[in-house]
Amino acid sequence: MQAQFELSQPPADGISSVNFANGNDTLLATSWDGSARLYDVNRNAMLIKFDQKKPMLDGAFSLDDTKGFAGGLDGKLYMMDFKGGKESQLGSHSKTIKCVEYCESTGQIISGGWDAQLKLWDPRAQDPLAGSCELKGSIYSMSVSASRVVVATKGRHVQIYDIRKMSEPEQDRLSSLQHQLRVVSCFPDGTGYAVGSCEGRIAIEYFDPSEEIQKKKYAFKCHRKNNNGVQTLYPVNALAFHPKYGTFASGGCDGMVSVWDGFAKKRVYKYPAFETSISSLAYNRTGTMLAIAQSYTFEQGEIEHPRDTIFIRNVSDAECKNKP
């Protein structure tokens, strides 16, 4: 078995998100080329491609993996039927949809946009819009844990909502990180989240507001390079938690992917450098595969850059298991 391979028929432009299915090893990838592509990773084959014409920025699976949801620059939320090959519009935002998540506990789709709106959708209902609220700024990243949704917004705010009670946030925090937040991801055990910023730093945070638990939070430097005494800081674009061990992978604009033990406060594994930025990461349901989107994220503007591609890493325990 190959340690790592490239998926065939990758997106033709920047890869904005990769997400594994809940019950099998199919992968949904969204792209700036306007497509949402479904892959059978085990056969290394693209199963279906939906072309929404405008750049797509995020996607998610339904619980049974028969449908997908995607949103992007045109502000429309699309529902894709993988079996029938048809797509329809579920709803919309007034500006770009940046984040799309599925909430298993409620069966709802959650979308977050640059219009600072967080919206809940029930695809089974005649009127699918099930709720909405306005946040403090444009939504940059979002993660769901049980009935909680954690949202990172403009101005370094992290707002935490109970999806069953959207009238006001359960918690409203100003991140300890001093620069723009890029990505947030919840712990598999539901006790907290990690958030990464454009300054090459990750913070580990906990939901429990008690003083005892809050003492555990911390931040650390990562995705940085030293060259002749000059340190370059690279944005953290992607975080993905291992479903079994609770360690997490981070990917940055330095083309590096590292795996961290957030509780032991140390690095578990560092992969060889990729050719350009890592835009998105995702583990499969068993933690035996890691999807790595190698895709330039234009942090240096319009320049010649390596191809956009998706690598699938067959993960060994040595690459993800907590070390004693």
mmCIF file of C-alpha atoms in Angstrom:
data_model
loop_
_atom_site.group_PDB
_atom_site.id
_atom_site.type_symbol
_atom_site.label_atom_id
_atom_site.label_comp_id
_atom_site.label_asym_id
_atom_site.label_seq_id
_atom_site.Cartn_x
_atom_site.Cartn_y
_atom_site.Cartn_z
ATOM 1 C CA MET A 1 0.000 0.000 0.000
ATOM 2 C CA GLN A 2 1.311 3.419 -0.982
ATOM 3 C CA ALA A 3 2.049 5.755 1.906
ATOM 4 C CA GLN A 4 0.689 8.656 -0.137
ATOM 5 C CA PHE A 5 -0.915 9.192 -3.541
ATOM 6 C CA GLU A 6 -2.591 11.950 -5.557
ATOM 7 C CA LEU A 7 -6.266 11.905 -6.439
ATOM 8 C CA SER A 8 -6.964 11.818 -10.155
ATOM 9 C CA GLN A 9 -8.940 14.651 -11.801
ATOM 10 C CA PRO A 10 -8.216 17.305 -9.144
ATOM 11 C CA PRO A 11 -9.894 20.723 -9.256
ATOM 12 C CA ALA A 12 -8.545 23.116 -11.880
ATOM 13 C CA ASP A 13 -8.148 26.071 -9.495
ATOM 14 C CA GLY A 14 -7.641 26.730 -5.784
ATOM 15 C CA ILE A 15 -8.968 23.968 -3.509
ATOM 16 C CA SER A 16 -11.063 25.599 -0.783
ATOM 17 C CA SER A 17 -12.136 22.547 1.238
ATOM 18 C CA VAL A 18 -11.870 18.768 1.531
ATOM 19 C CA ASN A 19 -14.251 16.711 3.694
ATOM 20 C CA PHE A 20 -14.620 12.961 4.149
ATOM 21 C CA ALA A 21 -18.023 11.276 4.328
ATOM 22 C CA ASN A 22 -19.482 10.100 7.635
ATOM 23 C CA GLY A 23 -19.769 6.398 6.800
ATOM 24 C CA ASN A 24 -17.381 5.617 3.937
ATOM 25 C CA ASP A 25 -14.226 6.828 2.211
ATOM 26 C CA THR A 26 -15.738 9.206 -0.306
ATOM 27 C CA LEU A 27 -14.359 12.746 -0.289
ATOM 28 C CA LEU A 28 -16.071 16.023 -1.190
ATOM 29 C CA ALA A 29 -13.824 18.789 -2.510
ATOM 30 C CA THR A 30 -14.854 22.368 -3.327
ATOM 31 C CA SER A 31 -12.861 24.741 -5.476
ATOM 32 C CA TRP A 32 -12.432 28.216 -6.881
ATOM 33 C CA ASP A 33 -13.019 26.645 -10.317
ATOM 34 C CA GLY A 34 -16.729 26.588 -9.385
ATOM 35 C CA SER A 35 -16.934 22.862 -8.819
ATOM 36 C CA ALA A 36 -17.854 20.453 -6.059
ATOM 37 C CA ARG A 37 -16.336 17.031 -6.759
ATOM 38 C CA LEU A 38 -17.084 13.688 -5.120
ATOM 39 C CA TYR A 39 -14.282 11.106 -5.106
ATOM 40 C CA ASP A 40 -14.111 7.422 -4.261
ATOM 41 C CA VAL A 41 -10.747 7.542 -2.526
ATOM 42 C CA ASN A 42 -10.230 3.763 -2.400
ATOM 43 C CA ARG A 43 -10.619 3.480 -6.182
ATOM 44 C CA ASN A 44 -8.959 6.859 -6.850
ATOM 45 C CA ALA A 45 -11.866 7.878 -9.044
ATOM 46 C CA MET A 46 -14.027 10.980 -9.368
ATOM 47 C CA LEU A 47 -17.641 9.838 -9.065
ATOM 48 C CA ILE A 48 -19.473 13.049 -9.924
ATOM 49 C CA LYS A 49 -18.801 16.727 -10.509
ATOM 50 C CA PHE A 50 -21.247 19.564 -9.890
ATOM 51 C CA ASP A 51 -20.422 22.863 -11.584
ATOM 52 C CA GLN A 52 -21.905 25.906 -9.867
ATOM 53 C CA LYS A 53 -20.096 28.390 -12.186
ATOM 54 C CA LYS A 54 -18.937 30.625 -9.304
ATOM 55 C CA PRO A 55 -16.173 29.716 -6.816
ATOM 56 C CA MET A 56 -17.256 27.277 -4.094
ATOM 57 C CA LEU A 57 -15.660 27.788 -0.660
ATOM 58 C CA ASP A 58 -16.943 24.954 1.546
ATOM 59 C CA GLY A 59 -18.950 21.749 1.512
ATOM 60 C CA ALA A 60 -20.493 19.143 3.809
ATOM 61 C CA PHE A 61 -22.175 15.721 3.674
ATOM 62 C CA SER A 62 -25.631 14.764 4.915
ATOM 63 C CA LEU A 63 -25.628 12.169 7.710
ATOM 64 C CA ASP A 64 -26.317 9.269 5.320
ATOM 65 C CA ASP A 65 -23.795 10.607 2.753
ATOM 66 C CA THR A 66 -26.347 10.541 -0.086
ATOM 67 C CA LYS A 67 -26.386 14.329 -0.375
ATOM 68 C CA GLY A 68 -23.899 17.145 -0.214
ATOM 69 C CA PHE A 69 -24.167 20.873 0.483
ATOM 70 C CA ALA A 70 -21.915 23.644 -0.788
ATOM 71 C CA GLY A 71 -21.720 27.427 -0.802
ATOM 72 C CA GLY A 72 -19.486 30.096 -2.208
ATOM 73 C CA LEU A 73 -19.006 33.485 -3.803
ATOM 74 C CA ASP A 74 -22.497 33.771 -5.302
ATOM 75 C CA GLY A 75 -24.059 33.538 -1.812
ATOM 76 C CA LYS A 76 -26.203 30.540 -2.745
ATOM 77 C CA LEU A 77 -26.410 27.346 -0.691
ATOM 78 C CA TYR A 78 -26.662 24.322 -2.962
ATOM 79 C CA MET A 79 -27.946 20.834 -2.185
ATOM 80 C CA MET A 80 -26.465 18.050 -4.344
ATOM 81 C CA ASP A 81 -28.058 14.629 -4.765
ATOM 82 C CA PHE A 82 -25.151 12.232 -5.292
ATOM 83 C CA LYS A 83 -27.380 9.353 -6.420
ATOM 84 C CA GLY A 84 -29.580 11.261 -8.825
ATOM 85 C CA GLY A 85 -26.896 13.690 -9.974
ATOM 86 C CA LYS A 86 -29.185 16.674 -9.503
ATOM 87 C CA GLU A 87 -28.642 19.893 -7.582
ATOM 88 C CA SER A 88 -30.987 22.528 -6.223
ATOM 89 C CA GLN A 89 -30.730 25.791 -4.296
ATOM 90 C CA LEU A 90 -31.545 25.389 -0.605
ATOM 91 C CA GLY A 91 -31.140 29.049 0.374
ATOM 92 C CA SER A 92 -28.875 32.076 0.194
ATOM 93 C CA HIS A 93 -26.900 34.805 1.969
ATOM 94 C CA SER A 94 -26.594 38.429 0.852
ATOM 95 C CA LYS A 95 -22.831 37.965 0.471
ATOM 96 C CA THR A 96 -20.364 35.097 0.024
ATOM 97 C CA ILE A 97 -20.992 31.863 1.944
ATOM 98 C CA LYS A 98 -17.670 31.003 3.563
ATOM 99 C CA CYS A 99 -18.606 27.990 5.751
ATOM 100 C CA VAL A 100 -20.989 25.038 5.485
ATOM 101 C CA GLU A 101 -21.433 22.401 8.222
ATOM 102 C CA TYR A 102 -23.860 19.570 8.943
ATOM 103 C CA CYS A 103 -25.180 19.194 12.507
ATOM 104 C CA GLU A 104 -25.910 15.552 13.265
ATOM 105 C CA SER A 105 -27.788 16.276 16.523
ATOM 106 C CA THR A 106 -30.441 18.392 14.777
ATOM 107 C CA GLY A 107 -30.239 17.173 11.168
ATOM 108 C CA GLN A 108 -29.712 20.744 10.005
ATOM 109 C CA ILE A 109 -27.268 22.459 7.680
ATOM 110 C CA ILE A 110 -25.450 25.496 9.073
ATOM 111 C CA SER A 111 -24.072 28.182 6.772
ATOM 112 C CA GLY A 112 -21.935 31.182 7.674
ATOM 113 C CA GLY A 113 -21.251 34.127 5.426
ATOM 114 C CA TRP A 114 -19.310 37.320 4.884
ATOM 115 C CA ASP A 115 -22.651 39.044 5.567
ATOM 116 C CA ALA A 116 -22.053 38.140 9.273
ATOM 117 C CA GLN A 117 -25.117 35.874 9.156
ATOM 118 C CA LEU A 118 -25.287 32.394 10.658
ATOM 119 C CA LYS A 119 -28.202 30.436 9.189
ATOM 120 C CA LEU A 120 -29.795 27.065 9.959
ATOM 121 C CA TRP A 121 -31.465 25.052 7.211
ATOM 122 C CA ASP A 122 -33.710 21.975 7.336
ATOM 123 C CA PRO A 123 -33.593 20.368 3.871
ATOM 124 C CA ARG A 124 -36.652 18.223 4.730
ATOM 125 C CA ALA A 125 -38.944 21.239 5.279
ATOM 126 C CA GLN A 126 -41.005 23.091 2.684
ATOM 127 C CA ASP A 127 -39.511 26.333 4.007
ATOM 128 C CA PRO A 128 -35.949 25.188 4.750
ATOM 129 C CA LEU A 129 -34.746 28.282 6.679
ATOM 130 C CA ALA A 130 -34.976 27.172 10.325
ATOM 131 C CA GLY A 131 -33.257 30.106 12.021
ATOM 132 C CA SER A 132 -30.656 32.840 11.679
ATOM 133 C CA CYS A 133 -28.673 35.330 13.726
ATOM 134 C CA GLU A 134 -26.251 38.174 13.100
ATOM 135 C CA LEU A 135 -22.711 37.887 14.415
ATOM 136 C CA LYS A 136 -20.074 40.525 15.148
ATOM 137 C CA GLY A 137 -18.427 40.343 11.745
ATOM 138 C CA SER A 138 -17.775 38.343 8.607
ATOM 139 C CA ILE A 139 -17.521 34.609 9.298
ATOM 140 C CA TYR A 140 -14.136 33.096 8.454
ATOM 141 C CA SER A 141 -14.370 29.580 9.908
ATOM 142 C CA MET A 142 -16.845 27.355 11.710
ATOM 143 C CA SER A 143 -16.909 23.992 13.489
ATOM 144 C CA VAL A 144 -19.698 21.885 15.002
ATOM 145 C CA SER A 145 -19.487 19.783 18.165
ATOM 146 C CA ALA A 146 -22.703 17.981 19.196
ATOM 147 C CA SER A 147 -25.261 20.817 19.543
ATOM 148 C CA ARG A 148 -22.620 23.580 19.636
ATOM 149 C CA VAL A 149 -21.318 25.615 16.743
ATOM 150 C CA VAL A 150 -18.094 27.580 17.194
ATOM 151 C CA VAL A 151 -17.635 30.512 14.822
ATOM 152 C CA ALA A 152 -14.486 32.548 14.166
ATOM 153 C CA THR A 153 -15.238 36.007 12.798
ATOM 154 C CA LYS A 154 -13.635 39.254 11.737
ATOM 155 C CA GLY A 155 -12.095 41.169 14.620
ATOM 156 C CA ARG A 156 -10.691 37.985 16.304
ATOM 157 C CA HIS A 157 -14.052 37.123 17.844
ATOM 158 C CA VAL A 158 -15.029 33.522 18.647
ATOM 159 C CA GLN A 159 -18.763 33.139 19.208
ATOM 160 C CA ILE A 160 -20.158 29.878 20.578
ATOM 161 C CA TYR A 161 -23.829 29.034 20.038
ATOM 162 C CA ASP A 162 -26.119 26.283 21.238
ATOM 163 C CA ILE A 163 -27.855 25.386 17.974
ATOM 164 C CA ARG A 164 -31.098 24.743 19.871
ATOM 165 C CA LYS A 165 -31.090 28.323 21.191
ATOM 166 C CA MET A 166 -29.803 30.771 18.615
ATOM 167 C CA SER A 167 -31.239 33.967 20.134
ATOM 168 C CA GLU A 168 -27.898 34.774 21.773
ATOM 169 C CA PRO A 169 -24.449 33.197 21.982
ATOM 170 C CA GLU A 170 -23.675 30.801 24.807
ATOM 171 C CA GLN A 171 -20.234 32.435 24.973
ATOM 172 C CA ASP A 172 -18.669 35.419 23.223
ATOM 173 C CA ARG A 173 -14.884 35.518 23.350
ATOM 174 C CA LEU A 174 -12.086 37.683 22.036
ATOM 175 C CA SER A 175 -9.319 35.333 20.938
ATOM 176 C CA SER A 176 -5.982 35.435 22.733
ATOM 177 C CA LEU A 177 -4.365 35.365 19.284
ATOM 178 C CA GLN A 178 -3.423 38.878 18.194
ATOM 179 C CA HIS A 179 -4.070 38.616 14.456
ATOM 180 C CA GLN A 180 -6.791 37.513 12.039
ATOM 181 C CA LEU A 181 -8.280 34.094 12.760
ATOM 182 C CA ARG A 182 -8.132 31.653 9.844
ATOM 183 C CA VAL A 183 -9.520 28.346 11.080
ATOM 184 C CA VAL A 184 -11.320 26.771 14.041
ATOM 185 C CA SER A 185 -11.894 23.079 14.793
ATOM 186 C CA CYS A 186 -13.605 21.403 17.763
ATOM 187 C CA PHE A 187 -12.064 18.635 19.868
ATOM 188 C CA PRO A 188 -13.580 15.186 19.158
ATOM 189 C CA ASP A 189 -14.516 14.879 22.866
ATOM 190 C CA GLY A 190 -16.544 18.097 22.758
ATOM 191 C CA THR A 191 -14.627 19.890 25.543
ATOM 192 C CA GLY A 192 -13.079 22.672 23.493
ATOM 193 C CA TYR A 193 -11.535 23.800 20.230
ATOM 194 C CA ALA A 194 -8.331 24.822 18.487
ATOM 195 C CA VAL A 195 -8.046 28.042 16.503
ATOM 196 C CA GLY A 196 -5.298 29.071 14.090
ATOM 197 C CA SER A 197 -4.331 32.546 12.918
ATOM 198 C CA CYS A 198 -2.439 34.268 10.120
ATOM 199 C CA GLU A 199 0.576 34.861 12.410
ATOM 200 C CA GLY A 200 1.664 31.201 12.591
ATOM 201 C CA ARG A 201 0.110 30.447 15.950
ATOM 202 C CA ILE A 202 -2.507 28.019 17.335
ATOM 203 C CA ALA A 203 -4.543 28.446 20.529
ATOM 204 C CA ILE A 204 -6.081 25.576 22.523
ATOM 205 C CA GLU A 205 -9.306 26.676 24.236
ATOM 206 C CA TYR A 206 -11.926 25.024 26.482
ATOM 207 C CA PHE A 207 -15.700 25.550 26.675
ATOM 208 C CA ASP A 208 -15.977 25.210 30.471
ATOM 209 C CA PRO A 209 -15.700 28.811 31.781
ATOM 210 C CA SER A 210 -14.581 27.751 35.278
ATOM 211 C CA GLU A 211 -11.276 29.189 36.427
ATOM 212 C CA GLU A 212 -9.796 25.720 36.951
ATOM 213 C CA ILE A 213 -10.450 24.618 33.364
ATOM 214 C CA GLN A 214 -9.517 27.975 31.821
ATOM 215 C CA LYS A 215 -6.038 27.622 33.344
ATOM 216 C CA LYS A 216 -5.441 24.797 30.841
ATOM 217 C CA LYS A 217 -5.728 27.016 27.756
ATOM 218 C CA TYR A 218 -2.575 28.063 25.941
ATOM 219 C CA ALA A 219 -1.178 29.076 22.557
ATOM 220 C CA PHE A 220 1.945 28.027 20.674
ATOM 221 C CA LYS A 221 4.002 29.103 17.666
ATOM 222 C CA CYS A 222 4.048 27.005 14.497
ATOM 223 C CA HIS A 223 4.410 27.267 10.710
ATOM 224 C CA ARG A 224 7.416 29.567 10.898
ATOM 225 C CA LYS A 225 10.771 29.574 9.140
ATOM 226 C CA ASN A 226 14.095 31.132 10.077
ATOM 227 C CA ASN A 227 16.408 32.244 7.289
ATOM 228 C CA ASN A 228 19.638 34.123 8.077
ATOM 229 C CA GLY A 229 18.241 35.371 11.342
ATOM 230 C CA VAL A 230 14.948 36.527 9.810
ATOM 231 C CA GLN A 231 11.796 34.727 10.925
ATOM 232 C CA THR A 232 8.880 34.428 8.491
ATOM 233 C CA LEU A 233 5.435 33.751 9.938
ATOM 234 C CA TYR A 234 2.979 31.769 7.801
ATOM 235 C CA PRO A 235 -0.811 31.628 8.164
ATOM 236 C CA VAL A 236 -2.384 28.479 9.605
ATOM 237 C CA ASN A 237 -5.033 27.537 7.036
ATOM 238 C CA ALA A 238 -6.218 24.122 8.172
ATOM 239 C CA LEU A 239 -6.818 22.053 11.313
ATOM 240 C CA ALA A 240 -8.111 18.474 11.485
ATOM 241 C CA PHE A 241 -8.568 16.333 14.598
ATOM 242 C CA HIS A 242 -7.870 12.614 14.562
ATOM 243 C CA PRO A 243 -11.162 10.837 15.465
ATOM 244 C CA LYS A 244 -9.498 8.133 17.583
ATOM 245 C CA TYR A 245 -6.511 9.707 19.318
ATOM 246 C CA GLY A 246 -7.589 13.364 19.612
ATOM 247 C CA THR A 247 -4.313 14.618 18.161
ATOM 248 C CA PHE A 248 -4.634 17.155 15.359
ATOM 249 C CA ALA A 249 -2.973 18.048 12.081
ATOM 250 C CA SER A 250 -2.254 21.623 11.059
ATOM 251 C CA GLY A 251 -1.455 22.904 7.581
ATOM 252 C CA GLY A 252 -0.052 26.288 6.645
ATOM 253 C CA CYS A 253 1.133 28.582 3.899
ATOM 254 C CA ASP A 254 4.662 27.243 4.469
ATOM 255 C CA GLY A 255 3.614 24.008 2.748
ATOM 256 C CA MET A 256 4.035 22.046 5.974
ATOM 257 C CA VAL A 257 1.730 19.601 7.753
ATOM 258 C CA SER A 258 2.437 18.745 11.393
ATOM 259 C CA VAL A 259 0.534 16.586 13.870
ATOM 260 C CA TRP A 260 0.236 17.809 17.476
ATOM 261 C CA ASP A 261 -0.767 16.395 20.826
ATOM 262 C CA GLY A 262 -2.623 19.379 22.243
ATOM 263 C CA PHE A 263 -2.902 17.916 25.724
ATOM 264 C CA ALA A 264 0.758 16.909 26.070
ATOM 265 C CA LYS A 265 1.803 20.157 24.327
ATOM 266 C CA LYS A 266 4.177 18.561 21.842
ATOM 267 C CA ARG A 267 4.520 17.649 18.183
ATOM 268 C CA VAL A 268 3.813 14.031 17.267
ATOM 269 C CA TYR A 269 4.883 14.058 13.620
ATOM 270 C CA LYS A 270 6.105 16.363 10.864
ATOM 271 C CA TYR A 271 5.501 15.448 7.222
ATOM 272 C CA PRO A 272 7.977 16.269 4.440
ATOM 273 C CA ALA A 273 7.378 19.693 2.897
ATOM 274 C CA PHE A 274 4.814 20.091 0.129
ATOM 275 C CA GLU A 275 5.356 22.296 -2.923
ATOM 276 C CA THR A 276 3.043 25.127 -1.852
ATOM 277 C CA SER A 277 0.395 26.127 0.700
ATOM 278 C CA ILE A 278 -1.845 23.622 2.453
ATOM 279 C CA SER A 279 -5.396 24.973 2.116
ATOM 280 C CA SER A 280 -7.444 22.212 3.776
ATOM 281 C CA LEU A 281 -7.065 18.955 5.733
ATOM 282 C CA ALA A 282 -9.448 16.142 6.682
ATOM 283 C CA TYR A 283 -9.191 12.743 8.371
ATOM 284 C CA ASN A 284 -11.551 9.967 7.364
ATOM 285 C CA ARG A 285 -13.944 8.465 9.921
ATOM 286 C CA THR A 286 -11.438 5.825 11.116
ATOM 287 C CA GLY A 287 -8.401 8.099 11.127
ATOM 288 C CA THR A 288 -6.543 5.845 8.689
ATOM 289 C CA MET A 289 -6.457 8.437 5.895
ATOM 290 C CA LEU A 290 -5.590 12.125 5.802
ATOM 291 C CA ALA A 291 -6.671 14.234 2.822
ATOM 292 C CA ILE A 292 -4.199 17.067 2.170
ATOM 293 C CA ALA A 293 -5.135 19.862 -0.229
ATOM 294 C CA GLN A 294 -1.977 21.376 -1.720
ATOM 295 C CA SER A 295 -3.173 24.669 -3.139
ATOM 296 C CA TYR A 296 -1.601 28.121 -3.298
ATOM 297 C CA THR A 297 -3.711 30.557 -1.243
ATOM 298 C CA PHE A 298 -2.417 33.783 -2.854
ATOM 299 C CA GLU A 299 -0.671 35.103 0.259
ATOM 300 C CA GLN A 300 1.974 36.554 -2.097
ATOM 301 C CA GLY A 301 -0.469 37.732 -4.745
ATOM 302 C CA GLU A 302 -0.665 36.575 -8.359
ATOM 303 C CA ILE A 303 2.518 34.587 -9.021
ATOM 304 C CA GLU A 304 3.471 31.362 -10.766
ATOM 305 C CA HIS A 305 2.738 28.507 -8.405
ATOM 306 C CA PRO A 306 2.700 24.686 -8.283
ATOM 307 C CA ARG A 307 -0.388 22.763 -9.362
ATOM 308 C CA ASP A 308 -3.452 22.348 -7.164
ATOM 309 C CA THR A 309 -3.846 18.745 -6.071
ATOM 310 C CA ILE A 310 -5.220 16.518 -3.312
ATOM 311 C CA PHE A 311 -2.936 14.015 -1.633
ATOM 312 C CA ILE A 312 -4.293 11.056 0.310
ATOM 313 C CA ARG A 313 -1.998 9.912 3.097
ATOM 314 C CA ASN A 314 -2.415 6.393 4.497
ATOM 315 C CA VAL A 315 -1.831 7.203 8.154
ATOM 316 C CA SER A 316 0.183 4.967 10.489
ATOM 317 C CA ASP A 317 -0.098 5.107 14.276
ATOM 318 C CA ALA A 318 3.382 6.646 14.432
ATOM 319 C CA GLU A 319 2.013 9.674 12.554
ATOM 320 C CA CYS A 320 -0.933 10.384 14.823
ATOM 321 C CA LYS A 321 -0.857 8.491 18.124
ATOM 322 C CA ASN A 322 -0.156 10.304 21.378
ATOM 323 C CA LYS A 323 3.374 9.656 22.599
ATOM 324 C CA PRO A 324 3.998 8.629 26.242
#
